[in-house]
mmCIF file of C-alpha atoms in Angstrom:
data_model
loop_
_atom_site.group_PDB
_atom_site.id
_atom_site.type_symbol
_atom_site.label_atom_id
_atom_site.label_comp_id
_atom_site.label_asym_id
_atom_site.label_seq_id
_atom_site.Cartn_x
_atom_site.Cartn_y
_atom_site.Cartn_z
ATOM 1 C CA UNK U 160 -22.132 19.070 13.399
ATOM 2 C CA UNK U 161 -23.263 22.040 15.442
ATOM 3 C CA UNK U 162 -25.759 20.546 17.365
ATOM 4 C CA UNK U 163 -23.520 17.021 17.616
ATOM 5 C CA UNK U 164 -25.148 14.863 15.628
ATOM 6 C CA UNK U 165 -23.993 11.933 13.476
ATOM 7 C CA UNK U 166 -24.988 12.167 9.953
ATOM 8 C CA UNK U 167 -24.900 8.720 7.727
ATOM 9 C CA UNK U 168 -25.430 8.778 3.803
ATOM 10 C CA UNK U 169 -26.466 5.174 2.937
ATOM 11 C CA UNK U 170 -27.634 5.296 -0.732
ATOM 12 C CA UNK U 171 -27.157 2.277 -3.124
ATOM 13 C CA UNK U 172 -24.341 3.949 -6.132
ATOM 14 C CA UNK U 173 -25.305 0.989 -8.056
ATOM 15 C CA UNK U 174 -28.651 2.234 -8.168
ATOM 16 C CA UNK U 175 -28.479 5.921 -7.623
ATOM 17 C CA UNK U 176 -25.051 6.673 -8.833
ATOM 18 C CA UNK U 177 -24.549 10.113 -9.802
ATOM 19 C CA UNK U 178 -27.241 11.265 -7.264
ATOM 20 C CA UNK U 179 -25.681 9.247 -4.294
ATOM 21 C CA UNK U 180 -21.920 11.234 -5.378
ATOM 22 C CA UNK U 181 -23.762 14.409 -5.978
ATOM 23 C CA UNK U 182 -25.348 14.329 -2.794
ATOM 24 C CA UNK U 183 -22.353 12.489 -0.578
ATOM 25 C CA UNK U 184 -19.560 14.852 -2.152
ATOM 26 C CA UNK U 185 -21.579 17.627 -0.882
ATOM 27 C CA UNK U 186 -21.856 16.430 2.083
ATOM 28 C CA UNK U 187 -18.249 15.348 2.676
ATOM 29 C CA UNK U 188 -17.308 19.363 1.027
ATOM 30 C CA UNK U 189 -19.747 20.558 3.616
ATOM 31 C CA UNK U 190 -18.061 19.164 6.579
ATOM 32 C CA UNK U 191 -14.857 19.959 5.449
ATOM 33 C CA UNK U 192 -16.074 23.627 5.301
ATOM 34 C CA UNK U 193 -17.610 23.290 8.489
ATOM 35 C CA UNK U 194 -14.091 22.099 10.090
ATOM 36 C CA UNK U 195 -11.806 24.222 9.158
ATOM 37 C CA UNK U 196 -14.153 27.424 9.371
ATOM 38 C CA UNK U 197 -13.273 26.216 13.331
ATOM 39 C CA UNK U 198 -9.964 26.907 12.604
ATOM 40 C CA UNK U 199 -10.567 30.984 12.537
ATOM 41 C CA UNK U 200 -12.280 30.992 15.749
ATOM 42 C CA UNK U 201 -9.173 30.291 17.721
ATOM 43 C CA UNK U 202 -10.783 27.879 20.430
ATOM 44 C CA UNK U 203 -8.182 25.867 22.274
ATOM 45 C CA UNK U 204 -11.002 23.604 23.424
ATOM 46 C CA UNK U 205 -12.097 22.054 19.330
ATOM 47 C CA UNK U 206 -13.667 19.121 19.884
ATOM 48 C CA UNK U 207 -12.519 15.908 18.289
ATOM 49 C CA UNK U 208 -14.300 15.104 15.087
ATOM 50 C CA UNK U 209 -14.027 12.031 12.642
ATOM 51 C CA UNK U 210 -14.468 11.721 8.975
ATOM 52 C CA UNK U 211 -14.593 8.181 7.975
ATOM 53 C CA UNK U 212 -15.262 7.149 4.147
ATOM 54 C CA UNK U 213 -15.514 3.812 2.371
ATOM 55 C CA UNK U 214 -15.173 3.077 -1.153
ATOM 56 C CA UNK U 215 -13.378 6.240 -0.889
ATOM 57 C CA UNK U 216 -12.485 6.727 -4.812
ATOM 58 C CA UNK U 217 -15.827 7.191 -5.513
ATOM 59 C CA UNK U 218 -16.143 10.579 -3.639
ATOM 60 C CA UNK U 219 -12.728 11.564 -3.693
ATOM 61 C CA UNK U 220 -12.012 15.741 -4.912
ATOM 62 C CA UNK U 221 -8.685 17.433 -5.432
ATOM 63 C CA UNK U 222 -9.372 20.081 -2.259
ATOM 64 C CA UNK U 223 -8.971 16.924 0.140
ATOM 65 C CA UNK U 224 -5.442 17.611 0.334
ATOM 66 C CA UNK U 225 -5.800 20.883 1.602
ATOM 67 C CA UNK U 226 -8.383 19.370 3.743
ATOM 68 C CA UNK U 227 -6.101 16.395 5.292
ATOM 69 C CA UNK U 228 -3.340 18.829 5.549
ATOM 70 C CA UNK U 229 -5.264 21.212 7.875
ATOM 71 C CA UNK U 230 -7.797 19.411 9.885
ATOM 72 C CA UNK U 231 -5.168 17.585 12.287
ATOM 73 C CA UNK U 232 -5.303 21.349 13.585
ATOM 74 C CA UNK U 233 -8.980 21.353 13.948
ATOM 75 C CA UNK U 234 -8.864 17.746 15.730
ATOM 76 C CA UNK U 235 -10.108 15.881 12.970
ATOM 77 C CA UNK U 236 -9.418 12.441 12.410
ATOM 78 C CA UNK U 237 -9.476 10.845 9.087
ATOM 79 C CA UNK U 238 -10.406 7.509 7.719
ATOM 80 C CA UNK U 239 -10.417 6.698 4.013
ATOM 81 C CA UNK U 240 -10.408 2.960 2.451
ATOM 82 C CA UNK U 241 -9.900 2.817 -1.041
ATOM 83 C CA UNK U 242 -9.465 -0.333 -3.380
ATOM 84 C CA UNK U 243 -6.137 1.200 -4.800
ATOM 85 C CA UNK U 244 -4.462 4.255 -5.958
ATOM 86 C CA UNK U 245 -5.060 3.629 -8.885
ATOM 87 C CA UNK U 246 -8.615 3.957 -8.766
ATOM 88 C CA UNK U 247 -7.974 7.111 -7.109
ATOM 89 C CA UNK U 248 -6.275 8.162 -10.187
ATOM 90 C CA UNK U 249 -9.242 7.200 -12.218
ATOM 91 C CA UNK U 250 -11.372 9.741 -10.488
ATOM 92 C CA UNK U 251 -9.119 12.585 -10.350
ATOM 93 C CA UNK U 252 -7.195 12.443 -13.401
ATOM 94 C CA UNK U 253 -3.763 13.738 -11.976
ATOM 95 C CA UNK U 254 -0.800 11.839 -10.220
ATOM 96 C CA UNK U 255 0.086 14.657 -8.532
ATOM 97 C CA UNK U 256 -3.081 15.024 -6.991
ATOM 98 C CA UNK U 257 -3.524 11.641 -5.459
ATOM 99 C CA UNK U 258 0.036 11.620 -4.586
ATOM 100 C CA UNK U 259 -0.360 15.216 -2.342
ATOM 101 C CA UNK U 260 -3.953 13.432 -0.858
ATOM 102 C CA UNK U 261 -1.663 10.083 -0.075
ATOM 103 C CA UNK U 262 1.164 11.987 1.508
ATOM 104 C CA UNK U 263 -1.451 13.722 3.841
ATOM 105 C CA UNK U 264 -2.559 10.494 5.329
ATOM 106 C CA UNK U 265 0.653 9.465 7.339
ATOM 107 C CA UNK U 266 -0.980 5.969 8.647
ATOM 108 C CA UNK U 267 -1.777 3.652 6.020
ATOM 109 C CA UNK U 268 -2.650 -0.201 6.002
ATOM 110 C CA UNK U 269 -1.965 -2.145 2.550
ATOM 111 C CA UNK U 270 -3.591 -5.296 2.053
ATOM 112 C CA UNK U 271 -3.354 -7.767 -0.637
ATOM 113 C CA UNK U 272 -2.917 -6.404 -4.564
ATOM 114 C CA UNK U 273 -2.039 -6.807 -7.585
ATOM 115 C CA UNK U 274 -2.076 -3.165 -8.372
ATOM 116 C CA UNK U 275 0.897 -1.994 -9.897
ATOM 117 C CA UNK U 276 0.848 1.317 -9.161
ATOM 118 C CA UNK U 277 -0.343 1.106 -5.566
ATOM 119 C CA UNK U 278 2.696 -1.440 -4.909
ATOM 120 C CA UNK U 279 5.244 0.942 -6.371
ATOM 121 C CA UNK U 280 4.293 3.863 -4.382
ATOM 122 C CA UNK U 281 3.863 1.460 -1.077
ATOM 123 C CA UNK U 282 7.360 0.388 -1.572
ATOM 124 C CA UNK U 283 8.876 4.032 -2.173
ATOM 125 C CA UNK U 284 7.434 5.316 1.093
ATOM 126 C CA UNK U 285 8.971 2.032 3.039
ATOM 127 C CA UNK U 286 12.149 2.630 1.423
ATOM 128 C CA UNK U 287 15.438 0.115 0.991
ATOM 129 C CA UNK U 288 17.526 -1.490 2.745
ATOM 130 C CA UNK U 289 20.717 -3.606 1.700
ATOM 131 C CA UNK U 290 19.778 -7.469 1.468
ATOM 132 C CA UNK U 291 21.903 -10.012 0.681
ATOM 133 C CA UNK U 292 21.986 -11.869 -2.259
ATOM 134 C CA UNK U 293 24.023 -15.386 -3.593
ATOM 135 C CA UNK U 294 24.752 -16.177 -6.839
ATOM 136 C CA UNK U 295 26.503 -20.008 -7.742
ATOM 137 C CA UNK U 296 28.504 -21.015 -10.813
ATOM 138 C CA UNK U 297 29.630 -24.667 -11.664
ATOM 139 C CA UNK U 298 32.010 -25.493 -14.002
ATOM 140 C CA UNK U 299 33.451 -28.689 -15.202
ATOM 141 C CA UNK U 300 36.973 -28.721 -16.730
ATOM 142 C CA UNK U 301 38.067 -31.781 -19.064
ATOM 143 C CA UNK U 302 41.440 -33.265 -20.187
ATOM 144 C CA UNK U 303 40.625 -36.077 -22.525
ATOM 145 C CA UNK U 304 37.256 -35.751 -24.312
ATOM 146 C CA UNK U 305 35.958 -38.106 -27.039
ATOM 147 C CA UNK U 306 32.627 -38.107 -29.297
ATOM 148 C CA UNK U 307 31.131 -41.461 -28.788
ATOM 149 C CA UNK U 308 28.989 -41.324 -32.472
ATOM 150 C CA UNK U 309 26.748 -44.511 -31.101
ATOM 151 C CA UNK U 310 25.200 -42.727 -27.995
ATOM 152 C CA UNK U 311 25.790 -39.301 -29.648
ATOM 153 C CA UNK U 312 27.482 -37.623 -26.784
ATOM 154 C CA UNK U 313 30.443 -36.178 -25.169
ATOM 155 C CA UNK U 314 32.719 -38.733 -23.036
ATOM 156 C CA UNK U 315 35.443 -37.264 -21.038
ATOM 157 C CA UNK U 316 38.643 -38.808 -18.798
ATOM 158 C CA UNK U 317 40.219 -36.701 -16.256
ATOM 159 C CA UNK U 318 37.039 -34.638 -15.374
ATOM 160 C CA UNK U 319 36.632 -32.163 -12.628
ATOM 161 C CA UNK U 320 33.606 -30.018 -11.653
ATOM 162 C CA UNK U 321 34.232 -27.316 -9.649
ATOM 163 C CA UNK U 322 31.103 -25.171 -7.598
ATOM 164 C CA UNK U 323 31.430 -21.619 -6.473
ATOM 165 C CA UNK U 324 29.091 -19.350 -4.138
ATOM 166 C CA UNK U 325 29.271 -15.679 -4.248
ATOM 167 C CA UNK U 326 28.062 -13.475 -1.551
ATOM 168 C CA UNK U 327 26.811 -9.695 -2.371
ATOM 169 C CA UNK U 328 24.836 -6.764 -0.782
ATOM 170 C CA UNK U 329 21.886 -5.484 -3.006
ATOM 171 C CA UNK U 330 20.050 -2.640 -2.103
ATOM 172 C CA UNK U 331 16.608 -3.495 -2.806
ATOM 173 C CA UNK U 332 12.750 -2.683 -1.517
ATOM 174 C CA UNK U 333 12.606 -4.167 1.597
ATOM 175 C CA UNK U 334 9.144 -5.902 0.396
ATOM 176 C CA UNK U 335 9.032 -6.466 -2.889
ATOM 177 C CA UNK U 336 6.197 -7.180 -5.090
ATOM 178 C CA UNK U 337 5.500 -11.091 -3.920
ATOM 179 C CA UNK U 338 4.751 -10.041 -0.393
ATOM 180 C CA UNK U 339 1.871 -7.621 -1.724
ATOM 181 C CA UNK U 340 0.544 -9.894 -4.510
ATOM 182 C CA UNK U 341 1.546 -13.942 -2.534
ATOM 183 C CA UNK U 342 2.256 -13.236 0.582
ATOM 184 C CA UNK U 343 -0.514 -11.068 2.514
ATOM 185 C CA UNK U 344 -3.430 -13.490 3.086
ATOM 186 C CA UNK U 345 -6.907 -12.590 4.010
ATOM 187 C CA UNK U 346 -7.541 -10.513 7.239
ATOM 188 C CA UNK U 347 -3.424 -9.648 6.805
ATOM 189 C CA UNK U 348 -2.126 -6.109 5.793
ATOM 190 C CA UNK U 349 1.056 -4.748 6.028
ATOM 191 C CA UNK U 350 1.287 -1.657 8.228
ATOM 192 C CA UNK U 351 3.122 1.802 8.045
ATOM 193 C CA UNK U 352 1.985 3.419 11.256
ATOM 194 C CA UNK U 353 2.832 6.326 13.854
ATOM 195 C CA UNK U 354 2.604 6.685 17.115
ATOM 196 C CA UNK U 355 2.784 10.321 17.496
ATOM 197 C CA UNK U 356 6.284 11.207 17.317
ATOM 198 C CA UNK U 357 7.643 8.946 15.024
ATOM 199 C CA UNK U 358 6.857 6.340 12.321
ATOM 200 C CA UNK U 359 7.137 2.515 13.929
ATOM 201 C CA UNK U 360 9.153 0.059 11.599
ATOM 202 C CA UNK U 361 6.753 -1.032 8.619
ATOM 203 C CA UNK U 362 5.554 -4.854 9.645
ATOM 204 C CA UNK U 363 2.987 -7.108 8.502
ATOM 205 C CA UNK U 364 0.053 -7.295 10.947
ATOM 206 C CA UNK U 365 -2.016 -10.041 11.135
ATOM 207 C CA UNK U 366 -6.060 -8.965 12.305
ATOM 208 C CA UNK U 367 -9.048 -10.914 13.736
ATOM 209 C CA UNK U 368 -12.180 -10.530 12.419
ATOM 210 C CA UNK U 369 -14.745 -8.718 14.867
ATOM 211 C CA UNK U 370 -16.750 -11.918 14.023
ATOM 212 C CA UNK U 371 -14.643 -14.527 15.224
ATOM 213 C CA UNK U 372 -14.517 -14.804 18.879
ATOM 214 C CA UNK U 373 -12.408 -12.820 20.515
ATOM 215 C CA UNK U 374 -11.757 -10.566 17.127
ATOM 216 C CA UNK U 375 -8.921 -7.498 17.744
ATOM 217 C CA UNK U 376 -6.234 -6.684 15.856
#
């Protein structure tokens, strides 16, 4: 960090697993250190740093909340990709915890899941909204009805069926649990994004592989 450098762990945790967390939670503990320590030196001139993780619930600690809550300060950007909450929850062992790290990281890009957990927490940050719902009733009203005991059914004379529709506002999640688990496809995510003085209406954003020709989001 002091001298500018960029440091890359690559270490198989299939192979090496507790050494490669060991050694890569250090690491990520030791940069955290080394970022906010910038914080007491009162330098209006930081320089912009980045802290990008994959796999992200393997390395994951409870301090990272302090962390993410601070190092906007220090010019830090942060990056984290995780394959759910609820494997975040599996490390750390406390709701709380990966709800306070979650609520530190104000963009976020969902992608297809069948996690529960994840889905429920995606949908209370969106919100509601009121959507609008039908419901339709048919009835059939009969005079003269007979038992016909040869086809062993109900025969009726002066018959009418009548069909109603009924309009109503729910308020509901504006995406509910198809769109995360049906209707994101590959290379699709649904966004929750900022640009800096607000938060941008949630939408699903469709991205282009860096391999493909011409590949952007």
């Amino acid at each position: 960090i002091n001298n500018g450098k960029i440091i890359i762990l690559n270490m198989n945790i299939s192979e090496y697993k507790n050494l490669s967390k060991i050694i890569a939670t250090y690491l990520k503990l030791d940069f955290q250190t080394e970022i906010l320590s910038s914080l007491a030196k009162h330098n209006n001139h930081r320089r912009t740093t980045c802290f990008i993780c994959d796999e992200y619930h393997e390395f994951v600690t409870s301090t990272d909340a302090d962390f993410f809550a601070q190092s906007r300060e220090a010019n830090c950007i942060n990056i984290v990709a995780t394959q759910s909450y609820t494997s975040l929850l599996n490390t750390l062992q406390n709701t709380t915890n990966v709800n306070v790290i979650v609520q530190n990281l104000i963009n976020k890009l969902w992608f297809r899941t069948d996690d529960i957990f994840t889905i429920e927490e995606a949908q209370k940050q969106i919100g509601k909204e009121d959507k609008e719902k039908i419901s339709k009733n048919i009835s059939e009203n009969a005079r003269e009805t007979k038992y016909n005991y040869f086809f062993k059914s109900f025969n009726s004379k002066n018959s009418s069926i009548s069909e109603s529709y009924n309009y109503y506002l729910q308020h509901d999640y504006i995406f509910d649990s198809n769109f995360f688990t049906q209707e994101l496809e590959t290379f699709s995510c649904l966004g929750f994004l900022s640009d800096g003085q607000k938060i941008l209406t949630p939408q699903k954003i469709i991205l282009q592989p860096i391999f493909k020709k011409g590949g952007k989001i």
